[in-house]
Short mmCIF file of C-alpha atoms and ligand atoms in Angstrom, two decimals:
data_model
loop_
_atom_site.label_atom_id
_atom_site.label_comp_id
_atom_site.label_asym_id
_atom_site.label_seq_id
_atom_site.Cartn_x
_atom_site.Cartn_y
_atom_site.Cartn_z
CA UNK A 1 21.30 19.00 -27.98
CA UNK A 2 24.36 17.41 -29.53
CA UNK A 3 26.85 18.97 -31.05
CA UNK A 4 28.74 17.79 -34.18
CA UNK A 5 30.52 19.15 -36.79
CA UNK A 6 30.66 18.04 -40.66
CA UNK A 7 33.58 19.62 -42.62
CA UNK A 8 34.16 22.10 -39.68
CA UNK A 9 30.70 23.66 -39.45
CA UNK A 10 28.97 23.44 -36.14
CA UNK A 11 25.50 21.61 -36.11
CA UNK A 12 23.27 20.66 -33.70
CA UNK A 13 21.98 17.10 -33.92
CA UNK A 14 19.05 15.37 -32.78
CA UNK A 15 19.58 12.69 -30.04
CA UNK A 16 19.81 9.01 -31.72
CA UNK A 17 20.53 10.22 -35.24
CA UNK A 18 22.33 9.25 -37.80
CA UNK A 19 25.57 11.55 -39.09
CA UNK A 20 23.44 10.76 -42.43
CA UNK A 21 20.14 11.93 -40.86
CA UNK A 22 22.04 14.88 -39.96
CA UNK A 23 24.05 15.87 -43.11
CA UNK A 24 20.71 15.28 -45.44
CA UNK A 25 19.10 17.73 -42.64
CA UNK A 26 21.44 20.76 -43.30
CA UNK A 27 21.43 19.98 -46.96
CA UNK A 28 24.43 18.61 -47.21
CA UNK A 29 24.71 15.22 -49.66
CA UNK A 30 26.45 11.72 -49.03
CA UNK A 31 26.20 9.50 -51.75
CA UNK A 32 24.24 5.80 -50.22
CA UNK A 33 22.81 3.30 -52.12
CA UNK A 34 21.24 1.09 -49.56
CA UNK A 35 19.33 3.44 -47.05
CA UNK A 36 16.14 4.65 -47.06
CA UNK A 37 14.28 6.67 -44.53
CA UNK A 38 11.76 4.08 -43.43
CA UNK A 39 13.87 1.60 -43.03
CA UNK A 40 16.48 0.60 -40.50
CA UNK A 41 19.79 1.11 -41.75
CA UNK A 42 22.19 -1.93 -42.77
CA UNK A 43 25.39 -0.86 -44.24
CA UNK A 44 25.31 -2.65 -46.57
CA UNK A 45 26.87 -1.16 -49.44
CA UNK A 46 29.36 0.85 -48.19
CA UNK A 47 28.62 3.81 -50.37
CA UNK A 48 28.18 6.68 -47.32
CA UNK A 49 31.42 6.42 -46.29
CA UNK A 50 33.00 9.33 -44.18
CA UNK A 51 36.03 10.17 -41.67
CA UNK A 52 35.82 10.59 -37.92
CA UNK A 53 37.19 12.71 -35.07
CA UNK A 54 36.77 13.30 -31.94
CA UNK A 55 34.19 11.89 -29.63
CA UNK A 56 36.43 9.12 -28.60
CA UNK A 57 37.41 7.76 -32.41
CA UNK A 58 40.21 6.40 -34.29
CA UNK A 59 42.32 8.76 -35.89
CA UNK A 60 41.42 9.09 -39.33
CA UNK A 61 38.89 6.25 -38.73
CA UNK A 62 36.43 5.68 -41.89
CA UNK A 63 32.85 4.25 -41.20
CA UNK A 64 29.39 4.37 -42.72
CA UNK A 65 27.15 7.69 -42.32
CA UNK A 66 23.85 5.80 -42.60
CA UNK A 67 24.94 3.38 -39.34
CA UNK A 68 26.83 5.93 -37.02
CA UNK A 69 24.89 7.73 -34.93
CA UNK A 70 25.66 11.26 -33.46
CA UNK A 71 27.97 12.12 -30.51
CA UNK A 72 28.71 15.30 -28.62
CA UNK A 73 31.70 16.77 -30.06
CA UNK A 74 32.47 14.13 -33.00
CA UNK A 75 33.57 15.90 -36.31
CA UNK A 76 32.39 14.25 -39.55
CA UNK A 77 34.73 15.21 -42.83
CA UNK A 78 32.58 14.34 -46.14
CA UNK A 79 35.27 14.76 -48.89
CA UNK A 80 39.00 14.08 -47.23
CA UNK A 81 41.39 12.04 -49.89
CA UNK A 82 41.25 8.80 -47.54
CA UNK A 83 36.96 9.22 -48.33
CA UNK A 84 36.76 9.09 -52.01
CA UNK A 85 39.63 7.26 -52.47
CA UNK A 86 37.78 3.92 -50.34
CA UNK A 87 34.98 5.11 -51.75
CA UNK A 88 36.28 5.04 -55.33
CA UNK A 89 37.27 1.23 -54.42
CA UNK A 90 33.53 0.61 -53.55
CA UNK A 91 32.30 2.35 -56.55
CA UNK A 92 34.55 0.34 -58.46
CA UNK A 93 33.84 -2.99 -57.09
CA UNK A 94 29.97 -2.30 -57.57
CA UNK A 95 30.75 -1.61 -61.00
CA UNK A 96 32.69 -4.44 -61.99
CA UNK A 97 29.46 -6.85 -60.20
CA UNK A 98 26.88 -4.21 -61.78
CA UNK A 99 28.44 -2.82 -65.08
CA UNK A 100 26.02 -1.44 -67.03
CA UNK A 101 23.93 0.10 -64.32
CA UNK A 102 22.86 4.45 -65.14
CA UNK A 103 22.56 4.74 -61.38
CA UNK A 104 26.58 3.52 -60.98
CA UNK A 105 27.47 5.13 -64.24
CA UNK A 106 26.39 8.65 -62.91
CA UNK A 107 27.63 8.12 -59.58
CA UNK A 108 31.21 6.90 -61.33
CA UNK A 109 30.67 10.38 -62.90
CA UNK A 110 30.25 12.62 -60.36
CA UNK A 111 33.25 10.91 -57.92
CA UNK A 112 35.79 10.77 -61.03
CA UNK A 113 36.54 7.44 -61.26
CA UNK A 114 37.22 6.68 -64.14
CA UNK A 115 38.65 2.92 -64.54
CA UNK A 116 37.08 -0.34 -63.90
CA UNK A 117 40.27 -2.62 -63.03
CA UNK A 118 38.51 -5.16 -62.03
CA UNK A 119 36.77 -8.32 -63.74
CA UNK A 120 33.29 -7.19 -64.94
CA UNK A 121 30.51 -9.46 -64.15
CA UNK A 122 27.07 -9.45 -65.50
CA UNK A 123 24.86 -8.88 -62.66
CA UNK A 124 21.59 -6.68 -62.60
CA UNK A 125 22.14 -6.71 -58.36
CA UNK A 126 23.97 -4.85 -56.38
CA UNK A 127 23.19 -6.70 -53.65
CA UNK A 128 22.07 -4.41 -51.00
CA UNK A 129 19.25 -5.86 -49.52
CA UNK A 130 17.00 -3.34 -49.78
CA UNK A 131 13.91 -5.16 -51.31
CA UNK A 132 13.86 -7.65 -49.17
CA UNK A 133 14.20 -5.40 -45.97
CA UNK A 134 10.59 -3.32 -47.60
CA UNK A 135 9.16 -6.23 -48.09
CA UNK A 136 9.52 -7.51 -44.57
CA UNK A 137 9.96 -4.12 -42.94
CA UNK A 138 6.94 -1.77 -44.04
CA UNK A 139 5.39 -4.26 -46.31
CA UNK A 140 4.86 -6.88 -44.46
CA UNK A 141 4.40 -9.65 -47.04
CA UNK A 142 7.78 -11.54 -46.35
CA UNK A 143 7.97 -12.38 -49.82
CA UNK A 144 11.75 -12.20 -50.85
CA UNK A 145 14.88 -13.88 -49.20
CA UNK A 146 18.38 -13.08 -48.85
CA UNK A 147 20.15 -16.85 -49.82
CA UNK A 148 23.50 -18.09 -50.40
CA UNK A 149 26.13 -16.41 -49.03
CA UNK A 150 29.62 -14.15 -49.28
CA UNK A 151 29.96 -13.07 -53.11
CA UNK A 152 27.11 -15.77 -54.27
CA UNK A 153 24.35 -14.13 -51.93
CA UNK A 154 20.97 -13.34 -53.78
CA UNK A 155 18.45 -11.58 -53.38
CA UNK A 156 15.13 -12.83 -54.82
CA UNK A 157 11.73 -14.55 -53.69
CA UNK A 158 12.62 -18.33 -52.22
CA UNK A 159 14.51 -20.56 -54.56
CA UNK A 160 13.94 -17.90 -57.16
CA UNK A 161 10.33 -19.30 -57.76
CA UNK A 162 7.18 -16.76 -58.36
CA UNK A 163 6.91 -15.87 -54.78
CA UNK A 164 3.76 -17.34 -52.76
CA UNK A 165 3.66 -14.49 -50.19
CA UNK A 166 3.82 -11.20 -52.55
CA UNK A 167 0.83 -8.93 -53.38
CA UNK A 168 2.32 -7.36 -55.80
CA UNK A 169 2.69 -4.02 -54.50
CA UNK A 170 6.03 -2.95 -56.64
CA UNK A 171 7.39 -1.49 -53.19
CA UNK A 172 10.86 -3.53 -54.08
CA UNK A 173 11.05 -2.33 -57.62
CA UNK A 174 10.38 1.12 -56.62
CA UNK A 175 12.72 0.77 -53.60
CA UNK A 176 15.70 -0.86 -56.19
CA UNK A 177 18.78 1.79 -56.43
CA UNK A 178 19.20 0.54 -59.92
CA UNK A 179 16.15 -0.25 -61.04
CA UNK A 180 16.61 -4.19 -61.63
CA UNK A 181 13.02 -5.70 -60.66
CA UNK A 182 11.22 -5.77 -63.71
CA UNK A 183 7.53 -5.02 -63.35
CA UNK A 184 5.46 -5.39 -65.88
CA UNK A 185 2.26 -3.61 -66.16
CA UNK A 186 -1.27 -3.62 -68.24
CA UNK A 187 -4.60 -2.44 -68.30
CA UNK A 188 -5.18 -5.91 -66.71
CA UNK A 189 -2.71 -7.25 -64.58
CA UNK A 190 0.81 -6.69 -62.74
CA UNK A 191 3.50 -9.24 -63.55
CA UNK A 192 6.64 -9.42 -60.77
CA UNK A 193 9.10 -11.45 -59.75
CA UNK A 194 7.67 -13.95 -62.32
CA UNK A 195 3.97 -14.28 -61.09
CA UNK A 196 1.12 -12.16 -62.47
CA UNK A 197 -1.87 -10.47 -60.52
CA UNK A 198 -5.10 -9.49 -61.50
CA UNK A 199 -5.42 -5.61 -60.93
CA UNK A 200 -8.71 -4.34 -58.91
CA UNK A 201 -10.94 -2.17 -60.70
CA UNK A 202 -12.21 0.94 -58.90
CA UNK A 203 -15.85 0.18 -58.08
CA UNK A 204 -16.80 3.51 -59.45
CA UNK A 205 -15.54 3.69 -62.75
CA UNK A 206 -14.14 0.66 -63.80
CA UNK A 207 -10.48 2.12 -64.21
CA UNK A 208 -7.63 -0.23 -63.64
CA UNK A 209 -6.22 0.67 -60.24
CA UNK A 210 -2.82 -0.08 -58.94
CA UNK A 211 -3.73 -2.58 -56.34
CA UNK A 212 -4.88 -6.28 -56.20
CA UNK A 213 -6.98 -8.53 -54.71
CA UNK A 214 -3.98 -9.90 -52.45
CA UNK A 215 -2.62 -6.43 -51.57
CA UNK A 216 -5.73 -4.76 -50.52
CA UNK A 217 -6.01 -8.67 -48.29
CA UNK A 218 -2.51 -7.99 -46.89
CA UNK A 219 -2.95 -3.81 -46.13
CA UNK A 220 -6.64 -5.04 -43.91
CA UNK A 221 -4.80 -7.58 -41.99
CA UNK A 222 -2.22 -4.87 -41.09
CA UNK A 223 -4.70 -1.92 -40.33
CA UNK A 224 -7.73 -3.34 -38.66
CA UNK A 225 -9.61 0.04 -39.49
CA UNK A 226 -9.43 -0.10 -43.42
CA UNK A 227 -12.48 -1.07 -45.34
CA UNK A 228 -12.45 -2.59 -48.84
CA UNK A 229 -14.26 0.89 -49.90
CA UNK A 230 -11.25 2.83 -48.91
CA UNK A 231 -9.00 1.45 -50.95
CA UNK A 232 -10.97 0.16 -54.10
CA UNK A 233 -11.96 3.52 -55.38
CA UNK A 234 -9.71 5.36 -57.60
CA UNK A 235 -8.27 8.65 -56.95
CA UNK A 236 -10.13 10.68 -59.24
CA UNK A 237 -13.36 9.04 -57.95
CA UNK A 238 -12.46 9.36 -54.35
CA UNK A 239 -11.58 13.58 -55.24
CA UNK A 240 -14.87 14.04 -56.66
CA UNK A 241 -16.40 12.48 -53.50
CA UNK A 242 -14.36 14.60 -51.44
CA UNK A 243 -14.98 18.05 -53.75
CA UNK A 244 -19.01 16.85 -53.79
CA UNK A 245 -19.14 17.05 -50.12
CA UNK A 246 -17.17 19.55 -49.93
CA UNK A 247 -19.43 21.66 -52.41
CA UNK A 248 -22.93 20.65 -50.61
CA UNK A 249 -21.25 22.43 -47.53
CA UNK A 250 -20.42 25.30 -49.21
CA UNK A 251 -24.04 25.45 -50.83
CA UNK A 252 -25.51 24.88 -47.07
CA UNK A 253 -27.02 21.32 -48.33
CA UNK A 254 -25.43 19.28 -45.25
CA UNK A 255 -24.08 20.42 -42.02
CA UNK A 256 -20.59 19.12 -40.75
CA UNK A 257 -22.13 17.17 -38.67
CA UNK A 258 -23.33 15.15 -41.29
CA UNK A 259 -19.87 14.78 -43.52
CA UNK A 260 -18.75 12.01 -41.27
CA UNK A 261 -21.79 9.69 -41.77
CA UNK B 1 7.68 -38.37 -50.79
CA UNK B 2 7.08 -39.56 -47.28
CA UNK B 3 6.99 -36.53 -45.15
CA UNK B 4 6.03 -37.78 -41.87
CA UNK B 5 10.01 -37.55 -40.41
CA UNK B 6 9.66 -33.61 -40.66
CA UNK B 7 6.64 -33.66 -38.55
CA UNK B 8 8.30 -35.96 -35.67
CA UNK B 9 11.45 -33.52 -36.40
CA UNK B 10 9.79 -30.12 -36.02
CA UNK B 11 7.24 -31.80 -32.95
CA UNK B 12 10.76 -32.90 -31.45
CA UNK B 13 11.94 -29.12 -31.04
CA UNK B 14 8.06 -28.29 -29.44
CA UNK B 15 7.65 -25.94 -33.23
CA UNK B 16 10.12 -23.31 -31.80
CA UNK B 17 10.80 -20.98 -34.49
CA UNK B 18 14.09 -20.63 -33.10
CA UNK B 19 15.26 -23.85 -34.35
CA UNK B 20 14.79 -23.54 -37.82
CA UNK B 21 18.55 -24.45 -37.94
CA UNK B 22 18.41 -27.56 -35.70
CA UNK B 23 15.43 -28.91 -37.68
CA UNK B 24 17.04 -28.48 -41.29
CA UNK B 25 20.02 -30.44 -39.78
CA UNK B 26 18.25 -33.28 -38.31
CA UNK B 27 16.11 -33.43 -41.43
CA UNK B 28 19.49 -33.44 -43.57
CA UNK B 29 20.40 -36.54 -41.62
CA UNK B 30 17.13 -37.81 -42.39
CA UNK B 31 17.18 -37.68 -46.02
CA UNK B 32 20.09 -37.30 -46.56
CA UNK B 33 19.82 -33.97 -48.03
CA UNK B 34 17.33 -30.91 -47.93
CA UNK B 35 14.25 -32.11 -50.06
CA UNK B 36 12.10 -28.86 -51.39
CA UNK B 37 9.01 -30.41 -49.90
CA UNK B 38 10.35 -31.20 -46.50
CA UNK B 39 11.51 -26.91 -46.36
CA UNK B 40 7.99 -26.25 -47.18
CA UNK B 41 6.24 -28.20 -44.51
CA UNK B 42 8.34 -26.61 -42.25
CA UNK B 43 8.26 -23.39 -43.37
CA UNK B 44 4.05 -24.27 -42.82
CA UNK B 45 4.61 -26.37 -39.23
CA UNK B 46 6.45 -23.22 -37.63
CA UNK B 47 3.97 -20.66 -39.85
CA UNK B 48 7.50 -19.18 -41.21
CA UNK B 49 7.49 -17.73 -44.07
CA UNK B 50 9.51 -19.83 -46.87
CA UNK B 51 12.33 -16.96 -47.20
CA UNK B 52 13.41 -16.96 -43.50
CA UNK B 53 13.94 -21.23 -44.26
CA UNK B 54 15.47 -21.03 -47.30
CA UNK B 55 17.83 -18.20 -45.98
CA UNK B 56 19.08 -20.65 -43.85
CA UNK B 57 19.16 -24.08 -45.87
CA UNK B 58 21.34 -21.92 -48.56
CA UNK B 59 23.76 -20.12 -46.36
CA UNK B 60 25.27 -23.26 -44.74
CA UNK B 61 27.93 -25.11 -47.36
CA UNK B 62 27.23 -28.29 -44.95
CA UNK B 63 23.59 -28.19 -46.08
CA UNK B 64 22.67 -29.67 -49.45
CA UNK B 65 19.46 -28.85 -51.54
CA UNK B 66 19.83 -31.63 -54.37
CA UNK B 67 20.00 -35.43 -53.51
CA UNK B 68 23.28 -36.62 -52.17
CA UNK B 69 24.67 -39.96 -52.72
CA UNK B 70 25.25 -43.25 -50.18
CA UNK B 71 28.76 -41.63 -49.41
CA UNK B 72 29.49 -38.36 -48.94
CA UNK B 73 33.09 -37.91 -50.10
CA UNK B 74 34.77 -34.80 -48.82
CA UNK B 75 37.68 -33.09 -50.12
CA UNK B 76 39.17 -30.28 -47.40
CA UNK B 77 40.93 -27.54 -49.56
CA UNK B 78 41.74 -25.44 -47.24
CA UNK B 79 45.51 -23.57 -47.39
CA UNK B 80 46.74 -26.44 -45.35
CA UNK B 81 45.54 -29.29 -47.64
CA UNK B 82 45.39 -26.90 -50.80
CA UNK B 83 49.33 -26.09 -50.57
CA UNK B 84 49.93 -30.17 -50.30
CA UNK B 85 48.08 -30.78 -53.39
CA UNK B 86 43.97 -31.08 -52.32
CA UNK B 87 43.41 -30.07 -56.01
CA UNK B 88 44.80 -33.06 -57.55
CA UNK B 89 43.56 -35.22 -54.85
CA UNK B 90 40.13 -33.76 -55.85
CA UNK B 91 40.90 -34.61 -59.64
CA UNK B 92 41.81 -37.74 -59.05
CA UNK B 93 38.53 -38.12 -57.27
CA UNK B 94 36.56 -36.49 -60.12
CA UNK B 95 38.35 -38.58 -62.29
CA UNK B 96 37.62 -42.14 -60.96
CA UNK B 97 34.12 -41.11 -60.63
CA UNK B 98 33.51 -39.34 -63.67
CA UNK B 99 31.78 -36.56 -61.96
CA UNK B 100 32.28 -32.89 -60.86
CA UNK B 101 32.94 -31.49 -57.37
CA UNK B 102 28.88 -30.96 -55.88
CA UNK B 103 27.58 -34.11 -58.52
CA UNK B 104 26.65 -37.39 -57.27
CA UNK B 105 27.33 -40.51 -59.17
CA UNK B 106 24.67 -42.10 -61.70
CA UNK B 107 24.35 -45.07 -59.50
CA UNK B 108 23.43 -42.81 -56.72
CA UNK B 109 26.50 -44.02 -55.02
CA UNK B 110 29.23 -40.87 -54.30
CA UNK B 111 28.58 -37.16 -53.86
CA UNK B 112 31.91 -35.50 -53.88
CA UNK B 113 31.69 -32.05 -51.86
CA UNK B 114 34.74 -30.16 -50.94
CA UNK B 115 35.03 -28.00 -47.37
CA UNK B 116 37.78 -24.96 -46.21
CA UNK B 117 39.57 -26.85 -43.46
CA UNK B 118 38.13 -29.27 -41.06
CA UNK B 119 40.81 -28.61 -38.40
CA UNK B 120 43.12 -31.05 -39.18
CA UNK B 121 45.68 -29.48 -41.12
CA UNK B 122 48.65 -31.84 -39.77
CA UNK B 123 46.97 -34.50 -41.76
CA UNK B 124 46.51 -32.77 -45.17
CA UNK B 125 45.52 -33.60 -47.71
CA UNK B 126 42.23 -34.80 -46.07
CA UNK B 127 39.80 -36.50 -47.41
CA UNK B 128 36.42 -37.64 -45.32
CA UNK B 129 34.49 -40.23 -46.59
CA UNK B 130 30.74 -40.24 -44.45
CA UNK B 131 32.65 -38.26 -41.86
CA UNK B 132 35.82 -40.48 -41.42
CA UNK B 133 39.08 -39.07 -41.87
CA UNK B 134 41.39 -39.93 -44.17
CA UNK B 135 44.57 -37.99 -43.87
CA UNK B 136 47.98 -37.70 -46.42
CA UNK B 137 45.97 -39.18 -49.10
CA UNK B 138 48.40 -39.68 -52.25
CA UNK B 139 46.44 -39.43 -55.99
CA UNK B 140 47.53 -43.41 -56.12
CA UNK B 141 45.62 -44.12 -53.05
CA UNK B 142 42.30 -42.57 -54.57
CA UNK B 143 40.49 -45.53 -56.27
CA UNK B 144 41.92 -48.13 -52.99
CA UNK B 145 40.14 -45.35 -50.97
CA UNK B 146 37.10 -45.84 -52.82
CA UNK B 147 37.35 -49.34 -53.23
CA UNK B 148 36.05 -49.92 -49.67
CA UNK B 149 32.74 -48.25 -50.13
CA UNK B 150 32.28 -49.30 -53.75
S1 SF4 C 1 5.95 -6.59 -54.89
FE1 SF4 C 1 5.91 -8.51 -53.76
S2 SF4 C 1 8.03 -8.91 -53.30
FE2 SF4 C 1 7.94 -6.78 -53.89
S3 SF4 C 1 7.69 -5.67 -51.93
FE3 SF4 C 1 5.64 -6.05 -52.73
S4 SF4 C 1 5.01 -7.96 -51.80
FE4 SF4 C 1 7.23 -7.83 -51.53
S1 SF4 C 2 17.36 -6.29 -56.39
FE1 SF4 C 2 17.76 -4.12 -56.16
S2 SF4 C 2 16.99 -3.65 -54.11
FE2 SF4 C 2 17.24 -5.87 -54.20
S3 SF4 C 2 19.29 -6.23 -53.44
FE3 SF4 C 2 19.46 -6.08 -55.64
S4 SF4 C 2 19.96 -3.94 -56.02
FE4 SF4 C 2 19.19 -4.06 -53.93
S1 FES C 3 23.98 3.88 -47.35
FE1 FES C 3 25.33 3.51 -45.72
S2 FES C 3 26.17 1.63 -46.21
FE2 FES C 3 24.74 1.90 -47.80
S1 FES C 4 43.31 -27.11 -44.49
FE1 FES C 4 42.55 -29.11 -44.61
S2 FES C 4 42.26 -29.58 -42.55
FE2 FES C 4 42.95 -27.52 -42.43
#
């Protein structure tokens, strides 16, 4: 066990995790905007900024929560001046790329700043990379890029074209901290990043289900154990299977034996 | 548009997907600039996909995605040159060839690109025409500059 401290209280960590890891374990809360759980962390935006002692740091040395992993004896402070005031800075330059972003807005809120000195710019983005890192990551598709460079970097499919490689799975809308990828949706089709899909049908019922033809392609190359039939069904379908099986061994009709064939 | 240079290219480096960045130089010497078609066959030759290519071909300022002209006139504007007057050097330029910093002439002529510092600060302002120095360039010496590719 490791031990390490955030704002003075004694904790015992996990080997190889994060101080973020760590904090969201014992319920305490660090504002990030570009990690996720299932994906390796990047630090990119800047937003889980704390202060270090101990363990061999800097004094009064800032760094990312989501990157900095655990230490015996290292104390983390969440909320010291030199924190929110960098953090403030971050917040601020965000908002002057992103300025009419909820997510920001809220965030601007809850940390008290109150000024935008800065520019303001009319970007959607705030550039943190983390639809293209699902994509490649736990998706798989490889759809997106990260082009250009310094202020100018992007992040869209290649050359900003309807990208050849995506399925459409919405995983990088979903994923978005501020909700920029538009997706749009009908009884039909799914419409991202500029290209439309055709949405599967479950083969039960007919209703619309929230897959297509190239995602359910992408998920069997991935898993060589999935079968078309276990994803083309819908849920409700699929739950009445599972209660009508479930019922005819209740009643004594099949034996459990039987359920897996 | 003739594609068979990016298949010697990419056969040349044995269709390592390590040297994506090798091959989009050599092809940039090829054609003088990174032509959309010649990104996708490589992006197919080394079974990459597109993104990790164009990641690459758009990062690099030395790599160029539209068409460049015959010369390749480059403006440094670094501190060094910028602080002895790279920015009227590079009007003068834009002037005279009545076209913007990243344009290339009708004619198919000039491309005007401008770079941070290309080591030779003594010599600023520097201008490079097709690689070859040309150092304390004065705004009068612009269009005699020119005059020798023209
Ligand atoms: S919707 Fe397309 S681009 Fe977005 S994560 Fe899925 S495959 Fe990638
Ligand atoms: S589109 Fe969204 S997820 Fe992708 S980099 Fe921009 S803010 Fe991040
Ligand atoms: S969450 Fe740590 S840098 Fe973005
Ligand atoms: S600034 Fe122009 S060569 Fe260094």
């Amino acid at each position: 066990m490791i031990h390490v401290r955030i704002n003075g209280k004694l904790l015992e960590a996990k080997k190889g995790e994060t101080v973020l890891q760590l904090a969201q374990r014992n319920g305490y809360h660090i504002p990030n905007l570009c990690y996720h759980p299932s994906l390796k962390a990047d630090g990119a935006c800047r937003m889980c900024l704390v202060e270090v002692k101990g363990a061999n740091a800097k004094p009064n040395s800032l760094t990312t929560a989501c990157t900095l992993t655990v230490k015996e004896g290292m104390e983390v402070l969440l909320d010291t001046p030199e924190v929110s005031k960098h953090r403030n800075t971050i917040l601020e330059m965000l908002m002057a790329l992103v300025p009419d972003s909820p997510v920001l807005t809220k965030m601007a809120e809850e940390y008290g700043l109150k000024e935008i000195r800065l520019a303001q710019g009319d970007e959607v983005c705030i550039k943190c990379g983390l639809c293209v890192r699902i994509c490649d990551e736990v998706v798989g598709a490889k759809a997106l890029a990260m082009e250009g460079r310094g202020t100018e970097t992007t992040f869209n499919p290649p050359f900003n074209e309807p990208p050849e490689r995506c399925v459409a799975c919405t995983s990088c809308a979903f994923i978005c901290p501020v909700q920029c990828i538009p997706v749009k949706k009908t009884n039909d089709s799914i419409t991202i990043w500029g290209r439309e899909f055709d949405r599967l049908k479950c083969t039960r019922c007919g209703r619309a289900l929230d897959l297509t033809e190239e995602h359910m392609a992408l998920m069997m190359t991935r898993s060589s154990h999935l079968k078309p039939e276990d994803l083309n069904v819908c849920d409700v379908c699929s739950r009445k299977e599972v209660l009508g099986t479930m019922k005819s061994l209740v009643d004594g009709q099949i034996t459990l034996e039987r359920v897996g064939k | 548009m003739d594609l068979a240079k990016v298949d010697q290219i990419v056969e040349k480096y044995g269709f390592d997907k390590n040297a994506v960045l090798a091959i989009l130089q050599d092809i940039q010497v090829a054609y003088n600039y990174l032509p959309r078609e010649a990104i996708n066959k490589v992006s197919e030759l080394l079974s990459l996909p597109l993104g990790q290519i164009s990641s690459q071909a758009t990062f690099f300022s030395s790599f160029s995605l539209t068409p460049r002209g015959e010369h390749i006139v480059t403006v440094c504007m670094g501190t060094a040159c910028h602080v002895r007057g790279a920015p009227r050097v590079l009007s003068e330029l834009e002037r005279e060839l009545k076209i913007d910093d990243g344009e290339t002439t009708a004619d198919g002529k000039f491309t005007i690109e401008t770079v941070n510092c290309v080591g030779a600060c003594a010599l600023g302002p520097l201008v490079m025409v097709n690689g070859n120095y040309h150092g304390n360039i004065d705004t009068a010496e612009v269009s005699t500059l020119l005059s020798a590719y023209r």
